[in-house]
PDB file of C-alpha atoms and ligand atoms in Angstrom:
ATOM      1  CA  MET A   1     103.750  93.770  53.474  1.00 55.00           C
ATOM      2  CA  PRO A   2     100.038  94.551  53.473  1.00 64.00           C
ATOM      3  CA  LYS A   3      97.974  92.710  56.112  1.00 76.00           C
ATOM      4  CA  THR A   4      95.728  89.938  54.589  1.00 85.00           C
ATOM      5  CA  THR A   5      91.977  90.698  54.749  1.00 94.00           C
ATOM      6  CA  HIS A   6      89.228  88.269  55.256  1.00 97.00           C
ATOM      7  CA  LEU A   7      91.316  85.699  56.778  1.00 98.00           C
ATOM      8  CA  ALA A   8      88.609  83.398  58.272  1.00 98.00           C
ATOM      9  CA  GLU A   9      86.888  83.204  54.614  1.00 98.00           C
ATOM     10  CA  ARG A  10      90.115  82.478  52.840  1.00 98.00           C
ATOM     11  CA  LYS A  11      90.781  79.763  55.218  1.00 98.00           C
ATOM     12  CA  ALA A  12      87.071  78.726  54.692  1.00 98.00           C
ATOM     13  CA  MET A  13      87.796  78.404  50.918  1.00 98.00           C
ATOM     14  CA  VAL A  14      91.108  76.522  51.213  1.00 98.00           C
ATOM     15  CA  ASP A  15      89.079  73.994  53.171  1.00 98.00           C
ATOM     16  CA  ILE A  16      86.316  73.682  50.886  1.00 98.00           C
ATOM     17  CA  CYS A  17      88.897  73.173  47.899  1.00 98.00           C
ATOM     18  CA  ARG A  18      90.559  70.509  49.770  1.00 98.00           C
ATOM     19  CA  LYS A  19      87.253  68.740  50.677  1.00 98.00           C
ATOM     20  CA  MET A  20      86.388  68.944  46.972  1.00 97.00           C
ATOM     21  CA  ASN A  21      89.305  66.972  45.856  1.00 96.00           C
ATOM     22  CA  ALA A  22      89.344  64.583  48.994  1.00 97.00           C
ATOM     23  CA  SER A  23      85.595  63.613  48.406  1.00 97.00           C
ATOM     24  CA  GLY A  24      86.580  62.721  44.762  1.00 97.00           C
ATOM     25  CA  ILE A  25      84.386  65.554  43.237  1.00 97.00           C
ATOM     26  CA  ASN A  26      87.602  67.181  41.704  1.00 94.00           C
ATOM     27  CA  GLN A  27      90.899  66.374  40.732  1.00 94.00           C
ATOM     28  CA  GLY A  28      94.192  67.739  40.700  1.00 94.00           C
ATOM     29  CA  THR A  29      94.355  71.703  40.136  1.00 95.00           C
ATOM     30  CA  ALA A  30      90.858  71.393  38.081  1.00 96.00           C
ATOM     31  CA  GLY A  31      88.045  73.235  39.551  1.00 97.00           C
ATOM     32  CA  ASN A  32      87.795  76.930  41.070  1.00 98.00           C
ATOM     33  CA  LEU A  33      85.798  78.747  43.647  1.00 98.00           C
ATOM     34  CA  SER A  34      84.810  82.064  44.604  1.00 98.00           C
ATOM     35  CA  LEU A  35      82.877  83.847  47.513  1.00 98.00           C
ATOM     36  CA  ARG A  36      81.280  87.097  47.354  1.00 98.00           C
ATOM     37  CA  ILE A  37      82.754  89.976  49.987  1.00 98.00           C
ATOM     38  CA  GLY A  38      80.902  92.945  49.809  1.00 96.00           C
ATOM     39  CA  ASP A  39      81.332  94.805  46.387  1.00 97.00           C
ATOM     40  CA  LYS A  40      84.123  92.535  45.558  1.00 98.00           C
ATOM     41  CA  PHE A  41      85.129  88.783  45.769  1.00 98.00           C
ATOM     42  CA  LEU A  42      87.500  86.412  46.662  1.00 98.00           C
ATOM     43  CA  ILE A  43      88.654  83.652  44.167  1.00 98.00           C
ATOM     44  CA  THR A  44      91.101  80.885  44.011  1.00 98.00           C
ATOM     45  CA  PRO A  45      94.286  81.377  41.934  1.00 98.00           C
ATOM     46  CA  SER A  46      94.880  79.278  38.656  1.00 98.00           C
ATOM     47  CA  SER A  47      96.828  76.255  38.683  1.00 97.00           C
ATOM     48  CA  LEU A  48      97.655  75.815  42.103  1.00 97.00           C
ATOM     49  CA  PRO A  49      97.433  72.586  44.003  1.00 97.00           C
ATOM     50  CA  TYR A  50      94.900  72.750  47.005  1.00 97.00           C
ATOM     51  CA  ASP A  51      96.897  70.773  49.191  1.00 95.00           C
ATOM     52  CA  THR A  52      99.704  73.414  49.030  1.00 96.00           C
ATOM     53  CA  MET A  53      97.353  76.577  48.667  1.00 98.00           C
ATOM     54  CA  THR A  54      97.533  78.833  51.851  1.00 98.00           C
ATOM     55  CA  PRO A  55      94.580  81.410  52.818  1.00 98.00           C
ATOM     56  CA  GLU A  56      97.244  84.344  51.518  1.00 98.00           C
ATOM     57  CA  ASP A  57      97.272  82.816  48.070  1.00 98.00           C
ATOM     58  CA  ILE A  58      93.497  83.238  47.599  1.00 98.00           C
ATOM     59  CA  VAL A  59      92.956  86.282  45.064  1.00 98.00           C
ATOM     60  CA  GLU A  60      90.901  89.397  45.954  1.00 98.00           C
ATOM     61  CA  MET A  61      89.133  90.645  42.738  1.00 98.00           C
ATOM     62  CA  ALA A  62      86.930  93.662  41.961  1.00 98.00           C
ATOM     63  CA  PHE A  63      83.982  93.196  39.457  1.00 98.00           C
ATOM     64  CA  ASP A  64      85.815  95.469  37.049  1.00 98.00           C
ATOM     65  CA  GLY A  65      88.411  92.517  36.892  1.00 97.00           C
ATOM     66  CA  THR A  66      91.465  94.241  38.635  1.00 98.00           C
ATOM     67  CA  TYR A  67      93.012  91.720  41.259  1.00 98.00           C
ATOM     68  CA  VAL A  68      95.446  91.797  44.094  1.00 97.00           C
ATOM     69  CA  GLY A  69      97.580  89.051  44.758  1.00 96.00           C
ATOM     70  CA  LEU A  70      98.259  85.936  42.504  1.00 98.00           C
ATOM     71  CA  ARG A  71      96.853  85.369  38.853  1.00 98.00           C
ATOM     72  CA  PRO A  72      93.337  84.361  39.344  1.00 98.00           C
ATOM     73  CA  SER A  73      91.417  81.418  38.190  1.00 98.00           C
ATOM     74  CA  SER A  74      91.420  81.120  34.447  1.00 98.00           C
ATOM     75  CA  GLU A  75      87.623  81.202  34.998  1.00 98.00           C
ATOM     76  CA  TRP A  76      87.185  84.542  36.797  1.00 98.00           C
ATOM     77  CA  ARG A  77      84.965  85.821  33.849  1.00 98.00           C
ATOM     78  CA  PHE A  78      82.258  83.344  34.611  1.00 98.00           C
ATOM     79  CA  HIS A  79      82.661  83.675  38.285  1.00 98.00           C
ATOM     80  CA  ARG A  80      82.544  87.766  38.124  1.00 98.00           C
ATOM     81  CA  ASP A  81      79.506  87.345  35.660  1.00 98.00           C
ATOM     82  CA  ILE A  82      77.742  84.836  37.981  1.00 98.00           C
ATOM     83  CA  LEU A  83      78.102  86.763  41.234  1.00 98.00           C
ATOM     84  CA  LYS A  84      77.311  90.054  39.157  1.00 98.00           C
ATOM     85  CA  HIS A  85      73.962  88.182  37.800  1.00 97.00           C
ATOM     86  CA  ARG A  86      72.791  86.298  40.746  1.00 97.00           C
ATOM     87  CA  THR A  87      72.333  88.589  44.193  1.00 96.00           C
ATOM     88  CA  ASP A  88      70.547  85.340  45.244  1.00 97.00           C
ATOM     89  CA  ILE A  89      73.988  83.457  45.908  1.00 98.00           C
ATOM     90  CA  ASP A  90      77.375  84.503  47.190  1.00 98.00           C
ATOM     91  CA  VAL A  91      79.471  81.348  46.213  1.00 98.00           C
ATOM     92  CA  VAL A  92      80.132  79.848  42.558  1.00 98.00           C
ATOM     93  CA  LEU A  93      81.873  76.543  42.636  1.00 98.00           C
ATOM     94  CA  HIS A  94      83.341  74.745  39.580  1.00 98.00           C
ATOM     95  CA  CYS A  95      84.524  71.241  39.344  1.00 98.00           C
ATOM     96  CA  HIS A  96      85.148  68.467  36.989  1.00 98.00           C
ATOM     97  CA  SER A  97      83.347  65.943  38.711  1.00 98.00           C
ATOM     98  CA  VAL A  98      83.487  62.461  36.703  1.00 98.00           C
ATOM     99  CA  TYR A  99      79.794  61.663  36.161  1.00 98.00           C
ATOM    100  CA  ALA A 100      78.694  65.360  35.540  1.00 98.00           C
ATOM    101  CA  THR A 101      81.213  65.628  33.180  1.00 98.00           C
ATOM    102  CA  THR A 102      80.420  62.303  31.510  1.00 98.00           C
ATOM    103  CA  LEU A 103      76.996  63.741  30.684  1.00 98.00           C
ATOM    104  CA  ALA A 104      78.411  67.081  30.007  1.00 98.00           C
ATOM    105  CA  VAL A 105      80.714  65.526  27.061  1.00 98.00           C
ATOM    106  CA  HIS A 106      77.675  64.137  25.421  1.00 98.00           C
ATOM    107  CA  HIS A 107      75.749  67.445  25.683  1.00 98.00           C
ATOM    108  CA  LYS A 108      73.109  65.659  27.954  1.00 98.00           C
ATOM    109  CA  THR A 109      70.573  67.788  30.222  1.00 98.00           C
ATOM    110  CA  ILE A 110      69.682  66.074  33.193  1.00 98.00           C
ATOM    111  CA  PRO A 111      65.816  65.441  33.290  1.00 98.00           C
ATOM    112  CA  SER A 112      63.677  65.014  35.992  1.00 98.00           C
ATOM    113  CA  PHE A 113      64.298  61.113  36.177  1.00 98.00           C
ATOM    114  CA  HIS A 114      64.519  61.230  39.969  1.00 98.00           C
ATOM    115  CA  TYR A 115      62.997  63.816  42.260  1.00 98.00           C
ATOM    116  CA  MET A 116      66.657  65.226  43.394  1.00 98.00           C
ATOM    117  CA  THR A 117      66.895  66.852  39.948  1.00 98.00           C
ATOM    118  CA  GLY A 118      64.653  69.569  41.601  1.00 98.00           C
ATOM    119  CA  VAL A 119      67.878  70.523  44.009  1.00 97.00           C
ATOM    120  CA  ALA A 120      68.969  72.823  41.244  1.00 98.00           C
ATOM    121  CA  GLY A 121      65.553  74.498  41.512  1.00 97.00           C
ATOM    122  CA  GLY A 122      64.049  73.319  38.169  1.00 97.00           C
ATOM    123  CA  THR A 123      62.881  70.496  36.343  1.00 98.00           C
ATOM    124  CA  THR A 124      66.264  69.991  34.627  1.00 98.00           C
ATOM    125  CA  ILE A 125      69.853  70.678  35.200  1.00 98.00           C
ATOM    126  CA  ARG A 126      70.563  72.213  31.783  1.00 98.00           C
ATOM    127  CA  CYS A 127      73.892  71.595  30.062  1.00 98.00           C
ATOM    128  CA  SER A 128      75.588  74.586  28.568  1.00 98.00           C
ATOM    129  CA  ARG A 129      77.005  75.063  24.814  1.00 98.00           C
ATOM    130  CA  TYR A 130      80.606  74.301  24.736  1.00 98.00           C
ATOM    131  CA  ALA A 131      82.943  77.190  24.911  1.00 98.00           C
ATOM    132  CA  THR A 132      86.707  77.518  25.392  1.00 98.00           C
ATOM    133  CA  PHE A 133      87.830  77.502  28.884  1.00 98.00           C
ATOM    134  CA  GLY A 134      88.555  81.111  30.679  1.00 98.00           C
ATOM    135  CA  THR A 135      86.736  82.817  27.726  1.00 98.00           C
ATOM    136  CA  GLN A 136      83.733  85.415  27.953  1.00 98.00           C
ATOM    137  CA  ALA A 137      81.906  83.239  25.596  1.00 98.00           C
ATOM    138  CA  LEU A 138      81.863  80.494  28.030  1.00 98.00           C
ATOM    139  CA  SER A 139      80.603  82.810  30.941  1.00 98.00           C
ATOM    140  CA  ASP A 140      77.681  83.940  28.653  1.00 98.00           C
ATOM    141  CA  ALA A 141      76.897  80.259  27.930  1.00 98.00           C
ATOM    142  CA  ALA A 142      76.875  79.447  31.880  1.00 98.00           C
ATOM    143  CA  ILE A 143      74.769  82.492  32.871  1.00 98.00           C
ATOM    144  CA  GLU A 144      72.275  81.131  30.188  1.00 98.00           C
ATOM    145  CA  ALA A 145      72.502  77.690  31.163  1.00 98.00           C
ATOM    146  CA  LEU A 146      72.075  78.716  34.921  1.00 98.00           C
ATOM    147  CA  ASP A 147      69.065  80.870  34.405  1.00 98.00           C
ATOM    148  CA  GLY A 148      66.448  80.085  37.291  1.00 97.00           C
ATOM    149  CA  ARG A 149      68.759  76.943  38.501  1.00 98.00           C
ATOM    150  CA  LEU A 150      71.471  76.803  41.171  1.00 98.00           C
ATOM    151  CA  ALA A 151      73.687  74.541  38.930  1.00 98.00           C
ATOM    152  CA  CYS A 152      74.377  73.653  35.655  1.00 99.00           C
ATOM    153  CA  LEU A 153      76.669  71.164  33.394  1.00 99.00           C
ATOM    154  CA  LEU A 154      79.274  72.803  31.247  1.00 98.00           C
ATOM    155  CA  GLY A 155      79.393  71.355  27.569  1.00 98.00           C
ATOM    156  CA  GLN A 156      82.406  69.166  27.175  1.00 98.00           C
ATOM    157  CA  HIS A 157      83.906  70.761  30.434  1.00 98.00           C
ATOM    158  CA  GLY A 158      82.329  70.066  34.050  1.00 98.00           C
ATOM    159  CA  GLN A 159      79.604  71.727  36.039  1.00 98.00           C
ATOM    160  CA  ILE A 160      78.989  74.782  38.200  1.00 98.00           C
ATOM    161  CA  SER A 161      77.291  74.798  41.314  1.00 98.00           C
ATOM    162  CA  LEU A 162      75.953  77.781  43.626  1.00 98.00           C
ATOM    163  CA  GLY A 163      75.418  78.732  46.803  1.00 98.00           C
ATOM    164  CA  LYS A 164      74.359  81.104  49.487  1.00 97.00           C
ATOM    165  CA  SER A 165      77.390  79.444  51.519  1.00 97.00           C
ATOM    166  CA  LEU A 166      80.574  77.670  50.850  1.00 98.00           C
ATOM    167  CA  GLU A 167      78.976  74.651  52.549  1.00 97.00           C
ATOM    168  CA  SER A 168      75.886  74.634  50.479  1.00 97.00           C
ATOM    169  CA  ALA A 169      77.789  74.928  47.368  1.00 98.00           C
ATOM    170  CA  LEU A 170      79.823  71.947  48.247  1.00 98.00           C
ATOM    171  CA  TRP A 171      76.773  70.070  49.222  1.00 97.00           C
ATOM    172  CA  LEU A 172      74.818  70.759  45.673  1.00 98.00           C
ATOM    173  CA  ALA A 173      77.916  70.165  43.397  1.00 98.00           C
ATOM    174  CA  THR A 174      78.320  66.695  45.644  1.00 98.00           C
ATOM    175  CA  GLU A 175      74.129  66.374  44.707  1.00 98.00           C
ATOM    176  CA  VAL A 176      74.783  67.225  41.169  1.00 98.00           C
ATOM    177  CA  GLU A 177      77.421  64.654  40.917  1.00 98.00           C
ATOM    178  CA  THR A 178      75.327  61.974  42.562  1.00 98.00           C
ATOM    179  CA  ILE A 179      72.412  62.836  40.485  1.00 98.00           C
ATOM    180  CA  SER A 180      74.486  62.594  37.298  1.00 98.00           C
ATOM    181  CA  ARG A 181      76.056  59.007  38.354  1.00 98.00           C
ATOM    182  CA  LEU A 182      72.305  57.721  38.874  1.00 98.00           C
ATOM    183  CA  TYR A 183      71.325  58.917  35.733  1.00 98.00           C
ATOM    184  CA  VAL A 184      74.657  57.695  33.976  1.00 98.00           C
ATOM    185  CA  GLN A 185      73.384  54.361  35.359  1.00 98.00           C
ATOM    186  CA  ALA A 186      69.936  54.654  34.357  1.00 98.00           C
ATOM    187  CA  LEU A 187      70.684  55.036  30.864  1.00 98.00           C
ATOM    188  CA  THR A 188      72.506  51.765  30.725  1.00 98.00           C
ATOM    189  CA  LEU A 189      68.692  49.993  31.178  1.00 98.00           C
ATOM    190  CA  GLY A 190      67.346  52.672  28.341  1.00 98.00           C
ATOM    191  CA  ASP A 191      65.620  55.934  28.786  1.00 97.00           C
ATOM    192  CA  PRO A 192      64.099  56.221  32.171  1.00 98.00           C
ATOM    193  CA  PRO A 193      60.488  57.665  32.624  1.00 98.00           C
ATOM    194  CA  ILE A 194      60.479  61.366  33.427  1.00 98.00           C
ATOM    195  CA  LEU A 195      58.293  62.856  36.570  1.00 98.00           C
ATOM    196  CA  PRO A 196      55.708  65.105  35.240  1.00 98.00           C
ATOM    197  CA  ASP A 197      56.002  68.828  35.525  1.00 97.00           C
ATOM    198  CA  ASP A 198      53.289  69.479  38.109  1.00 98.00           C
ATOM    199  CA  GLU A 199      54.972  66.597  40.723  1.00 98.00           C
ATOM    200  CA  MET A 200      58.161  68.544  40.029  1.00 98.00           C
ATOM    201  CA  GLU A 201      56.307  71.629  41.218  1.00 97.00           C
ATOM    202  CA  ARG A 202      55.372  69.934  44.433  1.00 97.00           C
ATOM    203  CA  VAL A 203      59.277  68.873  45.065  1.00 97.00           C
ATOM    204  CA  ILE A 204      60.620  72.037  44.431  1.00 97.00           C
ATOM    205  CA  ALA A 205      58.051  73.659  46.481  1.00 96.00           C
ATOM    206  CA  GLN A 206      58.409  70.958  49.293  1.00 96.00           C
ATOM    207  CA  MET A 207      62.375  71.523  49.101  1.00 95.00           C
ATOM    208  CA  LYS A 208      61.964  75.291  49.259  1.00 93.00           C
ATOM    209  CA  ARG A 209      59.639  74.886  52.438  1.00 93.00           C
ATOM    210  CA  MET A 210      61.925  72.674  54.131  1.00 91.00           C
ATOM    211  CA  SER A 211      65.321  73.983  53.081  1.00 88.00           C
ATOM    212  CA  TYR A 212      65.920  70.536  51.862  1.00 87.00           C
ATOM    213  CA  GLY A 213      69.177  69.101  52.487  1.00 82.00           C
ATOM    214  CA  HIS A 214      70.305  72.205  54.871  1.00 79.00           C
ATOM    215  CA  GLY A 215      69.781  70.666  58.178  1.00 77.00           C
ATOM    216  CA  PRO A 216      66.866  70.296  60.517  1.00 74.00           C
ATOM    217  CA  GLU A 217      63.762  71.786  59.078  1.00 59.00           C
ATOM    218  CA  PRO A 218      62.532  75.279  60.495  1.00 58.00           C
ATOM    219  CA  GLU A 219      60.045  74.486  63.318  1.00 54.00           C
ATOM    220  CA  GLY A 220      56.204  74.380  61.442  1.00 52.00           C
ATOM    221  CA  SER A 221      57.783  73.452  58.055  1.00 55.00           C
ATOM    222  CA  ASN A 222      56.508  69.844  58.596  1.00 56.00           C
ATOM    223  CA  ASP A 223      52.884  69.010  58.895  1.00 58.00           C
ATOM    224  CA  VAL A 224      53.344  65.691  60.443  1.00 62.00           C
ATOM    225  CA  ALA A 225      56.036  65.381  62.878  1.00 65.00           C
ATOM    226  CA  ARG A 226      56.165  67.497  66.068  1.00 67.00           C
ATOM    227  CA  PRO A 227      59.613  68.036  68.107  1.00 68.00           C
ATOM    228  CA  ARG A 228      59.550  65.867  71.040  1.00 74.00           C
ATOM    229  CA  GLY A 229      58.118  67.479  74.150  1.00 67.00           C
ATOM    230  CA  LYS A 230      56.023  69.992  72.403  1.00 55.00           C
TER     231      LYS A 230
HETATM  232  P1  LIG B   1      92.293  77.220  36.811  1.00 50.46           P
HETATM  233  O1  LIG B   1      93.533  76.514  37.852  1.00 50.46           O
HETATM  234  O2  LIG B   1      92.749  78.456  36.288  1.00 50.46           O
HETATM  235  O3  LIG B   1      91.222  78.028  37.994  1.00 50.46           O
HETATM  236  O4  LIG B   1      91.409  76.418  35.977  1.00 50.46           O
HETATM  237  C1  LIG B   1      91.191  75.341  36.429  1.00 50.46           C
HETATM  238  C2  LIG B   1      89.751  74.786  35.570  1.00 50.46           C
HETATM  239  O5  LIG B   1      88.991  73.994  35.879  1.00 50.46           O
HETATM  240  C3  LIG B   1      89.527  75.709  34.414  1.00 50.46           C
HETATM  241  O6  LIG B   1      88.015  75.435  34.006  1.00 50.46           O
END
């Protein structure tokens, strides 16, 4: 039996999958996760409950679609294609979080009704057109909806969030779900006002400058506060 490679990364992936379900942003065996490893990637197997999944069950896949181990996620095409197209990220996380999917079943793009829409890198979080799960058509639709963004909704399906790390992808997926929930609730009072593009440009620039949401800001990036004792 060949030795399992990348054990630490596999363990971290199982951990993130379990967190995804424990936090309520995913249910059952829905959702999937991939992580770039050099010129290959690791991806969750198809239809295996996360609470019984072991690090050895994680599938190693090459960009030509060949793999070692269990049957990979039915969504391996969009994981492969996103990782190939987007050299700015190393993690693709897909889940069926309830509020994001509520908007996705109505094919609603999330506008900048709240400044946090900017966490996905633009003035909107787009919703892709519908395509059958597991198909190249869905992968093509996802690539389009993710253009210039770190997250998108998938029409009548769910959401995709990207990250440089497993933790940042989970963080973003949770933010997308929270923004979606706010938007669904805001819509019950009518169409909320939308922040203008020039304000969203400031928000997005500020988020980038501060690495917003990813821990204490790097020194020098806050123009008011100074660390104690300095
Ligand atoms: P897999 O179990 O094959 O990853 O499918 C889950 C899913 O969410 C399909 O979109």
